Coordinates of C-alpha atoms in Angstrom, one line a residue:
Chain A
M1 CA 0.5 -40.7 -15.4
D2 CA 0.0 -42.8 -12.3
N3 CA 3.7 -43.5 -12.1
D4 CA 4.4 -39.8 -12.4
I5 CA 2.0 -38.9 -9.6
N6 CA 3.4 -41.8 -7.5
K7 CA 6.9 -40.5 -7.9
A8 CA 6.0 -36.9 -7.3
M9 CA 4.2 -37.8 -4.1
F10 CA 7.0 -39.9 -2.9
D11 CA 9.6 -37.2 -3.6
S12 CA 7.3 -34.7 -1.8
Q13 CA 7.1 -36.9 1.2
K14 CA 10.9 -37.4 1.3
A15 CA 11.4 -33.6 1.1
L16 CA 8.9 -33.2 3.9
A17 CA 10.6 -35.8 6.1
K18 CA 13.9 -34.1 5.5
A19 CA 12.4 -30.7 6.5
M20 CA 10.9 -32.2 9.7
N21 CA 14.3 -33.6 10.6
V22 CA 16.0 -30.2 10.0
L23 CA 13.4 -28.4 12.1
S24 CA 13.6 -30.9 14.9
E25 CA 17.3 -30.1 15.3
L26 CA 17.3 -26.4 14.6
P27 CA 17.8 -24.2 17.7
P28 CA 15.7 -21.1 18.1
L29 CA 16.8 -18.1 16.0
K30 CA 19.2 -15.8 17.7
D31 CA 18.6 -12.1 17.4
C32 CA 21.6 -10.9 15.3
S33 CA 20.2 -8.0 13.5
L34 CA 20.7 -4.3 14.0
N35 CA 23.3 -4.6 16.8
A36 CA 24.6 -1.1 16.6
D37 CA 24.9 2.0 18.7
V38 CA 21.8 4.1 19.0
V39 CA 23.0 7.7 18.5
L40 CA 19.7 9.6 18.2
T41 CA 16.2 8.9 19.4
I42 CA 13.2 11.1 18.4
D43 CA 9.8 9.7 19.5
K44 CA 9.9 6.1 18.2
M45 CA 12.7 6.7 15.6
R46 CA 16.2 5.5 16.3
L47 CA 19.3 6.2 14.4
L48 CA 21.7 3.3 14.4
H49 CA 25.4 3.7 13.8
F50 CA 27.4 0.9 12.4
K51 CA 30.9 2.2 13.0
T52 CA 33.5 1.7 10.3
S53 CA 36.3 -0.6 11.1
G54 CA 38.8 1.9 9.6
R55 CA 39.2 5.6 9.7
G56 CA 36.3 7.2 7.8
K57 CA 37.9 9.3 5.1
Q58 CA 34.7 9.9 3.3
P59 CA 31.4 11.3 4.3
P60 CA 29.2 8.9 6.3
L61 CA 26.3 7.1 4.5
I62 CA 22.8 7.4 5.8
I63 CA 20.4 4.6 4.8
C64 CA 16.8 5.6 4.7
Y65 CA 14.5 2.6 4.5
A66 CA 10.8 2.6 3.8
L67 CA 8.2 3.0 6.6
V68 CA 6.6 -0.3 5.7
N69 CA 8.5 -3.5 6.8
R70 CA 11.5 -3.4 9.0
P71 CA 15.1 -2.4 8.0
T72 CA 16.3 -5.7 9.6
I73 CA 16.3 -7.0 6.0
L74 CA 19.5 -5.0 5.4
D75 CA 21.2 -6.8 8.3
L76 CA 19.4 -10.1 8.2
A77 CA 22.2 -12.4 9.2
P78 CA 26.0 -12.1 9.4
E79 CA 26.4 -13.7 6.0
R80 CA 23.5 -11.8 4.4
S81 CA 23.9 -8.1 5.4
L82 CA 24.1 -5.1 3.0
V83 CA 25.0 -3.0 6.0
Q84 CA 28.0 -5.1 7.1
D85 CA 29.1 -5.4 3.5
L86 CA 29.3 -1.6 3.3
R87 CA 31.1 -1.4 6.6
A88 CA 33.6 -3.9 5.3
K89 CA 34.3 -1.5 2.4
G90 CA 35.2 1.1 5.0
R91 CA 31.9 3.0 5.0
D92 CA 30.6 4.7 8.1
V93 CA 27.0 3.6 8.0
Y94 CA 24.0 5.1 9.7
L95 CA 20.6 3.3 9.4
I96 CA 17.3 4.8 10.2
D97 CA 14.9 2.6 12.3
W98 CA 11.5 4.3 12.1
G99 CA 10.1 2.1 14.9
Y100 CA 6.6 0.7 15.4
P101 CA 4.0 3.5 15.3
D102 CA 1.0 3.1 17.6
L103 CA -2.3 5.0 17.7
C104 CA -0.6 7.9 19.4
D105 CA 1.5 8.4 16.2
R106 CA -1.4 8.4 13.8
H107 CA -1.0 12.1 13.2
L108 CA 2.6 11.9 12.0
G109 CA 2.7 13.0 8.4
L110 CA 5.3 13.4 5.7
D111 CA 6.4 16.7 7.1
D112 CA 7.3 14.9 10.3
Y113 CA 9.2 12.0 8.7
I114 CA 11.1 14.0 6.0
G115 CA 11.0 17.6 7.3
D116 CA 11.7 16.8 11.0
Y117 CA 13.1 13.3 11.6
L118 CA 15.2 12.9 8.4
D119 CA 16.4 16.5 8.6
S120 CA 17.4 16.1 12.3
I121 CA 19.1 12.8 11.5
V122 CA 21.2 14.5 8.7
Q123 CA 22.1 17.3 11.1
C124 CA 23.1 14.9 13.8
V125 CA 25.3 12.9 11.5
I126 CA 27.0 16.0 10.2
N127 CA 27.7 17.2 13.7
R128 CA 29.1 13.8 14.8
S129 CA 31.2 13.2 11.7
G130 CA 32.9 16.5 11.2
F131 CA 31.9 16.4 7.5
N132 CA 29.6 19.1 6.2
Q133 CA 27.8 16.7 3.8
I134 CA 26.5 13.2 3.9
D135 CA 25.8 10.5 1.4
L136 CA 22.2 9.3 1.3
M137 CA 20.8 6.0 0.2
G138 CA 17.1 5.5 0.0
I139 CA 15.3 2.1 -0.4
C140 CA 11.9 1.9 -2.0
Q141 CA 9.7 4.5 -0.2
G142 CA 12.8 5.5 1.6
G143 CA 14.2 6.4 -1.8
V144 CA 11.2 8.7 -2.4
F145 CA 11.9 10.4 0.9
S146 CA 15.6 10.7 0.0
L147 CA 14.9 12.3 -3.4
A148 CA 12.5 14.8 -1.7
Y149 CA 15.1 15.6 1.0
A150 CA 17.9 15.9 -1.5
S151 CA 15.9 18.3 -3.7
L152 CA 15.2 20.6 -0.8
N153 CA 18.6 20.3 0.9
Q154 CA 21.2 20.3 -1.9
D155 CA 24.0 21.6 0.3
R156 CA 23.8 18.7 2.6
V157 CA 23.7 15.7 0.3
R158 CA 27.0 14.9 -1.5
K159 CA 25.9 11.8 -3.3
L160 CA 22.6 9.9 -3.7
V161 CA 21.8 6.2 -4.2
T162 CA 18.2 5.1 -4.9
L163 CA 17.4 1.4 -4.6
V164 CA 14.2 -0.1 -6.0
T165 CA 12.6 3.3 -5.7
P166 CA 9.3 4.2 -7.4
V167 CA 9.3 7.5 -9.2
D168 CA 6.5 7.4 -11.8
T169 CA 3.4 5.9 -10.4
Y170 CA 1.5 5.9 -13.6
V171 CA 3.7 3.5 -15.6
E172 CA 1.9 0.5 -17.1
G173 CA 1.8 -2.6 -14.9
F174 CA 2.3 -0.8 -11.6
T175 CA -0.4 -2.9 -10.0
L176 CA 0.2 -1.7 -6.4
S177 CA -0.2 1.9 -7.6
E178 CA -3.4 1.1 -9.4
M179 CA -4.7 -0.6 -6.3
V180 CA -3.9 2.4 -4.1
R181 CA -5.3 4.9 -6.6
E182 CA -8.7 3.2 -6.6
T183 CA -8.8 2.8 -2.8
D184 CA -10.0 5.4 -0.4
I185 CA -7.0 5.4 1.9
A186 CA -8.3 8.2 3.9
Q187 CA -11.4 6.2 4.7
L188 CA -9.3 3.2 5.7
V189 CA -7.3 5.4 8.0
S190 CA -10.5 6.7 9.5
A191 CA -11.5 3.2 10.2
Y192 CA -8.2 1.9 11.5
G193 CA -6.3 4.9 12.8
N194 CA -3.0 3.6 11.4
L195 CA -2.9 1.2 8.5
P196 CA -2.2 -2.2 10.1
G197 CA 1.0 -3.9 9.1
E198 CA -0.9 -7.1 8.6
F199 CA -3.3 -5.4 6.2
L200 CA -0.3 -4.1 4.2
N201 CA 1.2 -7.6 4.0
Q202 CA -2.1 -8.9 2.6
I203 CA -2.1 -6.2 -0.1
Y204 CA 1.5 -7.2 -1.1
A205 CA 0.6 -10.9 -1.1
A206 CA -2.5 -10.1 -3.2
L207 CA -0.2 -8.9 -6.0
K208 CA 0.9 -12.5 -6.6
P209 CA -1.8 -14.4 -4.7
L210 CA -0.7 -17.9 -5.8
Q211 CA 3.1 -17.6 -6.0
L212 CA 3.3 -15.8 -2.7
G213 CA 0.5 -18.0 -1.2
V214 CA -0.3 -21.6 -2.1
V215 CA 2.6 -22.2 -4.4
K216 CA 5.1 -21.0 -1.7
E217 CA 3.4 -23.1 0.9
L218 CA 3.5 -26.2 -1.2
G219 CA 7.2 -25.7 -1.9
L220 CA 7.9 -25.1 1.8
S221 CA 9.7 -28.3 2.5
R222 CA 12.1 -27.5 -0.3
S223 CA 13.1 -24.3 1.4
I224 CA 14.0 -26.2 4.6
K225 CA 16.5 -28.8 3.2
D226 CA 19.4 -28.1 5.6
S227 CA 20.1 -26.0 8.7
T228 CA 21.6 -23.1 6.7
S229 CA 18.7 -22.8 4.2
A230 CA 16.2 -23.3 7.0
E231 CA 17.7 -20.5 9.1
L232 CA 17.7 -18.1 6.2
F233 CA 14.2 -19.0 5.3
L234 CA 12.9 -18.6 8.8
R235 CA 14.7 -15.2 9.2
M236 CA 13.0 -14.0 5.9
E237 CA 9.6 -15.2 7.2
Q238 CA 10.2 -13.5 10.5
W239 CA 11.0 -10.3 8.6
I240 CA 7.9 -10.6 6.3
N241 CA 5.6 -11.0 9.4
D242 CA 7.3 -8.2 11.3
S243 CA 5.4 -5.4 9.7
P244 CA 4.9 -2.2 11.6
D245 CA 1.7 -0.2 11.2
L246 CA 1.9 2.8 8.9
A247 CA 1.0 6.1 10.6
G248 CA -2.4 7.2 9.4
R249 CA -1.6 10.7 8.2
A250 CA 1.6 9.6 6.5
A251 CA -0.3 6.8 4.8
T252 CA -3.0 9.2 3.5
E253 CA -0.6 11.8 2.4
F254 CA 1.7 9.3 0.6
A255 CA -1.3 7.7 -1.2
E256 CA -2.7 11.1 -2.3
T257 CA 0.5 13.0 -3.1
F258 CA 2.7 10.3 -4.4
F259 CA 0.5 7.5 -5.9
K260 CA -2.6 9.5 -7.0
G261 CA -0.9 12.8 -7.7
N262 CA 2.3 11.3 -9.1
G263 CA 3.9 14.0 -6.9
L264 CA 7.6 13.6 -7.8
L265 CA 6.9 14.2 -11.5
T266 CA 4.0 16.7 -11.2
G267 CA 5.6 19.0 -8.6
S268 CA 2.7 18.3 -6.2
F269 CA 4.8 16.7 -3.5
Y270 CA 5.4 19.2 -0.7
V271 CA 7.5 19.0 2.4
D272 CA 6.9 21.8 5.0
S273 CA 5.2 23.8 2.2
N274 CA 8.2 23.5 -0.1
A275 CA 7.6 21.9 -3.4
V276 CA 9.9 19.0 -4.3
N277 CA 11.5 19.5 -7.7
L278 CA 13.8 16.7 -8.8
K279 CA 15.5 19.1 -11.3
T280 CA 17.1 20.9 -8.4
I281 CA 19.1 17.8 -7.4
R282 CA 22.7 18.2 -8.3
S283 CA 24.1 15.3 -6.3
P284 CA 25.4 12.5 -8.5
I285 CA 22.8 9.7 -8.5
L286 CA 23.1 6.0 -8.7
N287 CA 19.8 4.4 -9.4
I288 CA 19.5 0.6 -8.9
F289 CA 16.4 -1.4 -9.7
G290 CA 15.3 -5.0 -10.3
A291 CA 14.2 -6.0 -13.8
K292 CA 11.8 -8.6 -12.3
D293 CA 10.4 -6.3 -9.6
H294 CA 6.7 -6.9 -9.5
L295 CA 6.1 -4.4 -6.6
V296 CA 7.9 -1.5 -8.2
P297 CA 8.3 -2.0 -12.0
S298 CA 11.7 -1.1 -13.3
A299 CA 10.1 1.5 -15.7
S300 CA 8.8 3.4 -12.6
S301 CA 12.4 3.6 -11.2
Q302 CA 13.9 4.4 -14.5
A303 CA 11.7 7.5 -14.9
L304 CA 14.1 9.2 -12.6
K305 CA 16.5 9.8 -15.4
A306 CA 14.2 12.0 -17.4
A307 CA 12.9 13.8 -14.2
I308 CA 16.3 15.2 -13.0
H309 CA 18.3 18.0 -14.6
P310 CA 20.2 16.8 -17.7
E311 CA 23.5 18.1 -16.2
T312 CA 23.1 16.0 -13.0
P313 CA 25.5 13.0 -13.1
Y314 CA 23.3 9.9 -13.3
Q315 CA 24.0 6.2 -13.6
E316 CA 21.6 3.3 -13.4
L317 CA 22.1 -0.4 -12.7
S318 CA 19.5 -2.9 -13.7
L319 CA 19.6 -6.2 -11.8
P320 CA 18.1 -9.6 -12.8
A321 CA 16.1 -9.7 -9.6
G322 CA 12.9 -8.8 -7.8
H323 CA 12.2 -6.2 -5.3
I324 CA 13.9 -7.7 -2.3
G325 CA 16.3 -9.9 -4.2
A326 CA 17.9 -6.8 -5.7
F327 CA 19.7 -6.2 -2.4
I328 CA 19.5 -9.4 -0.4
S329 CA 20.2 -12.3 -2.9
N330 CA 23.7 -13.6 -3.0
R331 CA 23.6 -13.3 -6.8
C332 CA 23.1 -9.5 -6.7
R333 CA 24.4 -8.3 -3.4
G334 CA 28.0 -8.3 -4.5
T335 CA 27.2 -6.3 -7.7
V336 CA 25.2 -3.8 -5.7
I337 CA 27.9 -3.3 -3.1
D338 CA 30.6 -2.8 -5.8
A339 CA 28.4 -0.3 -7.7
I340 CA 27.6 1.7 -4.5
E341 CA 31.2 1.7 -3.5
A342 CA 32.4 2.8 -6.9
H343 CA 29.7 5.5 -7.0
L344 CA 30.6 6.9 -3.6
S345 CA 34.3 6.7 -4.1
Q346 CA 34.4 8.6 -7.4
Chain B
M1 CA 17.6 -37.6 20.2
N2 CA 15.0 -40.1 18.9
H3 CA 11.7 -38.6 17.9
P4 CA 9.1 -41.4 17.7
L5 CA 7.1 -39.4 15.1
L6 CA 10.2 -38.9 13.0
D7 CA 11.0 -42.6 13.3
Q8 CA 7.5 -43.4 12.0
L9 CA 7.9 -41.0 9.2
N10 CA 11.2 -42.4 8.1
Q11 CA 9.9 -46.0 8.5
W12 CA 6.9 -45.2 6.3
L13 CA 9.2 -43.9 3.5
Q14 CA 11.5 -46.8 3.8
T15 CA 8.6 -49.2 3.4
I16 CA 7.4 -47.5 0.2
E17 CA 11.0 -47.3 -1.2
Q18 CA 11.9 -50.9 -0.4
T19 CA 8.7 -52.6 -1.4
G20 CA 8.1 -50.3 -4.4
S21 CA 4.6 -49.8 -3.3
V22 CA 2.2 -47.6 -5.0
I23 CA 0.9 -44.9 -2.7
D24 CA -2.6 -46.2 -2.6
S25 CA -5.5 -45.2 -0.3
T26 CA -4.2 -47.4 2.6
R27 CA -0.8 -45.8 2.5
L28 CA -2.3 -42.4 2.2
K29 CA -4.4 -43.0 5.2
E30 CA -1.3 -44.0 7.2
W31 CA 0.4 -40.8 6.0
N32 CA -2.6 -38.6 6.9
Q33 CA -2.6 -40.1 10.4
L34 CA 1.0 -39.2 10.8
M35 CA 0.3 -35.7 9.6
D36 CA -2.6 -35.4 12.0
Q37 CA -0.3 -36.3 14.9
L38 CA 2.3 -33.7 13.8
Q39 CA -0.4 -31.1 13.5
T40 CA -1.9 -31.8 16.9
H41 CA 1.4 -32.3 18.8
P42 CA 4.2 -30.5 16.9
E43 CA 6.1 -29.9 20.1
Q44 CA 6.9 -33.6 20.1
L45 CA 9.2 -32.9 17.3
S46 CA 10.5 -29.5 18.3
H47 CA 9.5 -26.8 20.8
N48 CA 11.3 -24.2 18.8
H49 CA 9.4 -24.3 15.5
T50 CA 6.0 -25.7 16.2
Q51 CA 4.2 -23.4 13.9
W52 CA 6.2 -24.5 10.9
I53 CA 5.9 -28.2 11.7
K54 CA 2.1 -27.7 11.8
T55 CA 2.1 -25.8 8.5
L56 CA 4.2 -28.5 6.8
A57 CA 1.9 -31.2 8.0
Q58 CA -1.2 -29.2 7.0
N59 CA 0.1 -28.5 3.5
S60 CA 1.0 -32.2 3.0
K61 CA -2.5 -33.3 3.9
A62 CA -4.0 -30.7 1.6
M63 CA -1.8 -31.6 -1.3
F64 CA -2.5 -35.3 -1.0
G65 CA -6.2 -34.6 -0.6
L66 CA -6.1 -32.9 -4.0
V67 CA -4.1 -35.8 -5.5
E68 CA -6.7 -38.2 -4.2
T69 CA -9.4 -36.2 -5.9
L70 CA -7.5 -36.2 -9.2
Q71 CA -6.8 -39.9 -9.0
D72 CA -10.5 -40.7 -8.5
R73 CA -11.2 -42.8 -11.6
S74 CA -14.9 -42.8 -11.1
T75 CA -15.1 -39.3 -12.6
D76 CA -14.2 -38.2 -16.1
S77 CA -11.9 -35.2 -16.9
S78 CA -14.7 -32.7 -17.3
E79 CA -16.1 -33.6 -13.9
Q80 CA -12.6 -33.3 -12.5
L81 CA -12.2 -29.9 -14.1
K82 CA -15.6 -28.9 -12.5
K83 CA -14.2 -30.1 -9.1
L84 CA -11.1 -28.0 -9.7
R85 CA -13.1 -24.9 -10.5
E86 CA -15.1 -25.4 -7.3
E87 CA -11.9 -25.8 -5.3
L88 CA -10.5 -22.6 -6.8
H89 CA -13.8 -20.7 -6.2
Q90 CA -13.4 -21.7 -2.5
F91 CA -9.8 -20.7 -2.6
N92 CA -10.8 -17.2 -3.8
I93 CA -13.4 -16.9 -1.0
Q94 CA -10.8 -18.0 1.6
L95 CA -8.4 -15.4 0.2
L96 CA -11.0 -12.7 0.6
M97 CA -12.0 -13.9 4.0
Q98 CA -8.5 -13.8 5.2
Q99 CA -8.4 -10.1 4.3
A100 CA -11.6 -9.5 6.2
S101 CA -10.5 -11.2 9.4
L102 CA -14.1 -11.9 10.4
P103 CA -15.1 -14.6 12.8
Q104 CA -15.2 -17.8 10.8
H105 CA -18.8 -18.7 11.7
L106 CA -20.0 -15.4 10.2
A107 CA -17.9 -15.0 7.2
P108 CA -19.1 -18.0 5.2
L109 CA -22.7 -16.5 5.3
I110 CA -21.5 -13.5 3.4
F111 CA -20.8 -15.5 0.2
T112 CA -23.8 -17.8 0.3
H113 CA -26.5 -15.3 1.0
T114 CA -27.2 -12.2 -1.1
H115 CA -30.0 -10.5 0.9
V116 CA -30.4 -9.7 4.5
S117 CA -33.7 -11.5 4.5
T118 CA -31.9 -14.8 3.8
L119 CA -28.9 -13.9 6.0
F120 CA -30.9 -14.4 9.2
S121 CA -33.4 -17.1 10.1
D122 CA -37.1 -16.1 10.7
E123 CA -36.5 -16.4 14.5
Q124 CA -33.4 -14.2 14.3
Q125 CA -35.3 -11.6 12.2
T126 CA -38.1 -11.5 14.7
K127 CA -35.6 -10.9 17.5
I128 CA -33.9 -8.2 15.4
K129 CA -37.3 -6.5 14.8
Q130 CA -38.1 -6.5 18.6
F131 CA -34.6 -5.2 19.4
K132 CA -34.9 -2.4 16.8
S133 CA -38.3 -1.3 18.2
S134 CA -36.8 -1.0 21.7
L135 CA -34.2 1.4 20.5
N136 CA -34.6 5.1 20.5
A137 CA -34.1 7.0 17.2
P138 CA -30.3 7.7 17.3
Q139 CA -29.5 4.1 18.3
F140 CA -31.7 2.8 15.6
E141 CA -30.1 5.1 13.1
T142 CA -26.6 3.9 14.0
L143 CA -27.5 0.2 14.1
N144 CA -29.4 0.6 10.7
R145 CA -26.3 2.2 9.2
L146 CA -24.2 -0.6 10.5
I147 CA -26.5 -3.2 8.9
E148 CA -26.6 -1.3 5.6
T149 CA -22.8 -1.0 5.4
F150 CA -22.6 -4.7 6.2
V151 CA -24.9 -5.5 3.3
H152 CA -23.0 -3.2 0.9
W153 CA -19.7 -4.8 1.9
Q154 CA -21.3 -8.3 1.4
Q155 CA -22.4 -7.3 -2.1
A156 CA -19.0 -5.9 -2.9
G157 CA -17.6 -9.2 -1.8
Q158 CA -19.9 -11.0 -4.2
T159 CA -18.9 -8.7 -7.1
L160 CA -15.2 -9.2 -6.4
T161 CA -15.6 -13.0 -6.1
E162 CA -17.2 -13.0 -9.6
E163 CA -14.3 -11.0 -10.9
M164 CA -11.8 -13.4 -9.4
N165 CA -13.7 -16.4 -10.7
Q166 CA -13.3 -14.9 -14.2
I167 CA -9.5 -14.8 -13.5
T168 CA -9.7 -18.4 -12.5
E169 CA -11.5 -19.3 -15.7
L170 CA -9.0 -17.4 -17.9
A171 CA -6.1 -18.9 -16.0
T172 CA -7.5 -22.4 -16.3
Q173 CA -7.9 -22.0 -20.0
T174 CA -4.4 -20.7 -20.4
W175 CA -3.1 -23.6 -18.3
Q176 CA -4.9 -26.1 -20.4
V177 CA -3.2 -24.7 -23.5
Q178 CA 0.2 -24.7 -21.9
F179 CA -0.1 -28.0 -20.1
D180 CA 3.0 -30.1 -20.6
E181 CA 3.0 -33.7 -19.5
T182 CA 6.8 -33.8 -19.3
L183 CA 6.9 -31.4 -16.4
S184 CA 7.2 -32.7 -12.9
A185 CA 4.3 -32.1 -10.4
Q186 CA 6.2 -29.3 -8.7
E187 CA 6.9 -27.7 -12.1
Q188 CA 3.2 -28.0 -12.9
I189 CA 2.2 -26.3 -9.7
E190 CA 4.7 -23.5 -10.3
L191 CA 3.4 -23.1 -13.9
W192 CA -0.1 -22.8 -12.6
G193 CA 0.9 -20.3 -10.0
K194 CA 2.7 -18.1 -12.6
I195 CA -0.2 -18.3 -15.1
Y196 CA -2.7 -17.4 -12.4
D197 CA -0.7 -14.4 -11.1
Q198 CA 0.0 -13.1 -14.6
T199 CA -3.7 -13.4 -15.4
Y200 CA -4.5 -11.6 -12.1
Q201 CA -2.2 -8.7 -12.9
S202 CA -3.5 -8.4 -16.5
R203 CA -7.1 -8.4 -15.2
F204 CA -6.2 -5.7 -12.8
Q205 CA -5.8 -3.3 -15.7
E206 CA -9.5 -3.7 -16.3
P207 CA -11.7 -0.9 -14.7
S208 CA -14.2 -3.5 -13.5
M209 CA -11.6 -5.4 -11.5
Q210 CA -10.1 -2.2 -10.0
L211 CA -13.6 -0.9 -9.0
A212 CA -14.5 -4.3 -7.5
Q213 CA -11.3 -4.4 -5.5
S214 CA -11.6 -0.9 -4.3
A215 CA -15.4 -1.3 -3.5
W216 CA -14.4 -4.3 -1.3
L217 CA -11.8 -2.3 0.6
N218 CA -13.8 0.8 0.8
G219 CA -16.9 -1.2 1.9
W220 CA -14.8 -2.8 4.7
A221 CA -13.6 0.7 5.8
D222 CA -17.2 1.9 5.9
L223 CA -18.2 -1.1 8.0
K224 CA -15.5 -0.6 10.5
I225 CA -16.4 3.1 10.8
A226 CA -20.1 2.3 11.3
W227 CA -19.1 -0.2 14.0
K228 CA -16.9 2.4 15.7
Q229 CA -19.8 4.8 15.6
L230 CA -22.1 2.2 17.3
L231 CA -19.4 1.5 19.9
T232 CA -19.0 5.2 20.6
Q233 CA -22.7 5.5 21.1
L234 CA -22.9 2.5 23.5
T235 CA -19.8 3.4 25.5
E236 CA -20.9 7.0 25.9
Q237 CA -24.3 5.9 27.1
A238 CA -22.6 3.5 29.6
G239 CA -20.4 6.3 30.8
L240 CA -17.2 4.6 29.5
P241 CA -14.4 6.2 27.5
S242 CA -15.6 6.0 23.9
P243 CA -13.5 5.6 20.7
K244 CA -14.3 9.2 19.9
Q245 CA -13.0 10.5 23.2
I246 CA -9.9 8.4 22.8
D247 CA -9.4 10.0 19.3
I248 CA -9.7 13.5 20.9
L249 CA -7.1 12.5 23.6
I250 CA -4.7 11.2 20.9
E251 CA -5.1 14.6 19.1
Q252 CA -4.2 16.4 22.3
L253 CA -1.2 14.2 22.9
D254 CA 0.0 14.8 19.3
Q255 CA -0.3 18.6 19.9
Q256 CA 1.8 18.2 23.1
R257 CA 4.3 16.1 21.3
R258 CA 4.7 18.8 18.6
R259 CA 5.2 21.5 21.2
I260 CA 7.9 19.5 22.9
R261 CA 9.6 18.9 19.5
Q262 CA 9.6 22.6 18.8
L263 CA 11.2 23.3 22.2
E264 CA 13.8 20.6 21.6
K265 CA 14.7 22.1 18.3
R266 CA 15.0 25.6 19.8
L267 CA 17.1 24.3 22.5
S268 CA 19.4 22.5 20.0
A269 CA 19.7 25.7 18.0
L270 CA 20.6 27.7 21.1
E271 CA 23.2 25.1 22.1
A272 CA 24.6 25.2 18.6
G273 CA 24.7 29.0 18.7
G274 CA 26.3 28.9 22.2
D275 CA 29.0 26.5 21.0
H276 CA 29.7 28.7 18.0
N277 CA 30.0 31.8 20.2
G278 CA 31.8 30.0 22.9

């Protein structure tokens, strides 16, 4: 036992020394994310256009990310970018950057984000592109927004992709949903104004307190073994800690309507007084989710199949990955890009 | 570029490797001194990533502190398990305190004192009484509400800590059953992390845990609101802009923003109609 501990300690110290060496030589991280044209600005929202390298023969793709965390994860580094991969396939990609809400934005609700911003974005892209429809990809909460928008604006959405998107909030093991349902979000919003990004990060970390906390910290030196792995690790950490606040009213409405009310399935999700009904969606859907997703259990995403009209073309893709790994890991990104390309090209 | 600290680090490792030394208390002390230097002056290694250098050094010290405790041969395994339980109890408290973001000198009191009467010393309680008696009724009411919400939140914290200690207990039992001597130290730590997190997620299905977690968060929200109310009262009395007045201003700004948005949309519609006709 002593020898084992001795060896383990020595290995740990070697790894630490290596990590220190790497950090001592690593230059500061260059900002290489989201370098694109800003084609529309409304309040703090910006619409970014990643122009296709070829002639766009198919409708443009709008990517709708969640309000929590930043969409920089989709364009993390040149060699780790879902957006650039899609561009390389000839897609004309637009990415929504919701911005950093401050206290003046605390009264923005779901009607504003979906009924105003998303609707204006779609209209803008239609006007610019010359197509009368767009393809829409929603990620996580952005997928919920996309489903809601598609159900109310059938004529504008040609094809739909949902990525790690929660649909049924009452599936077993949906710990985040259980947490939200038991918490008085309205009271928290009264206290804070907006839900602080740091607070949200703590909630996510609390879902796996040790693996995302102490265990990760203890394994830190193994994540920094050379300049490439160090740079990727530091970019991920930068993204994790770059969490915008969540506009107060939107937070309350999403918690009440979606998490507590299971709005997408019970018909209690409204946008501008119009009820969202998933059965009205006729756009072919590709639903991608991670089998090891602890934030949004795969069963929650898979519930989409039974919720839509049986005649709506539907495919699903299960990946051996977690919530973020599903679209950022090298192991899965290729599969995801191929599946999206095949779906949009059909 | 030569970094003296890096040279010392590498020198230390070479010594251990070449001489085949056991990492005893003397060697550990040398290592800890190196880590202290890196924590205090990380910029000596790199100006670009000082925070990460500090974190690595801090973690190394913590881990070796734990190993030192486990290697302490003067205690038997049941005593070591008791020590581990105490460490994990402190870990749970730290986790909750990080969520609370309270000043560090105040937060520890919350988990060691269950009643207001023991929270403050006799002298402090006398001063609080004198202060209360000098307040007029509305101020007293607001301050009293703040103290009450503080106590409720404190109690919610105690309840949640008890729940989390049960998680620790269950996870420890599971880990004892699954303990495998053939695993490396890193694998042991990862196994422990996995077991704890799975136990935590299972425990979260229990109503008692869900209620404890929500009571903690809701209590914190009540406390912040009570504090905001006190601040509003004090700032209004001082003739300064109060949080309540700022809230009203934000509402007015939001209404203006919506009017502007409506105008923008009407303008876009007119332009689109004009393009169509033109």
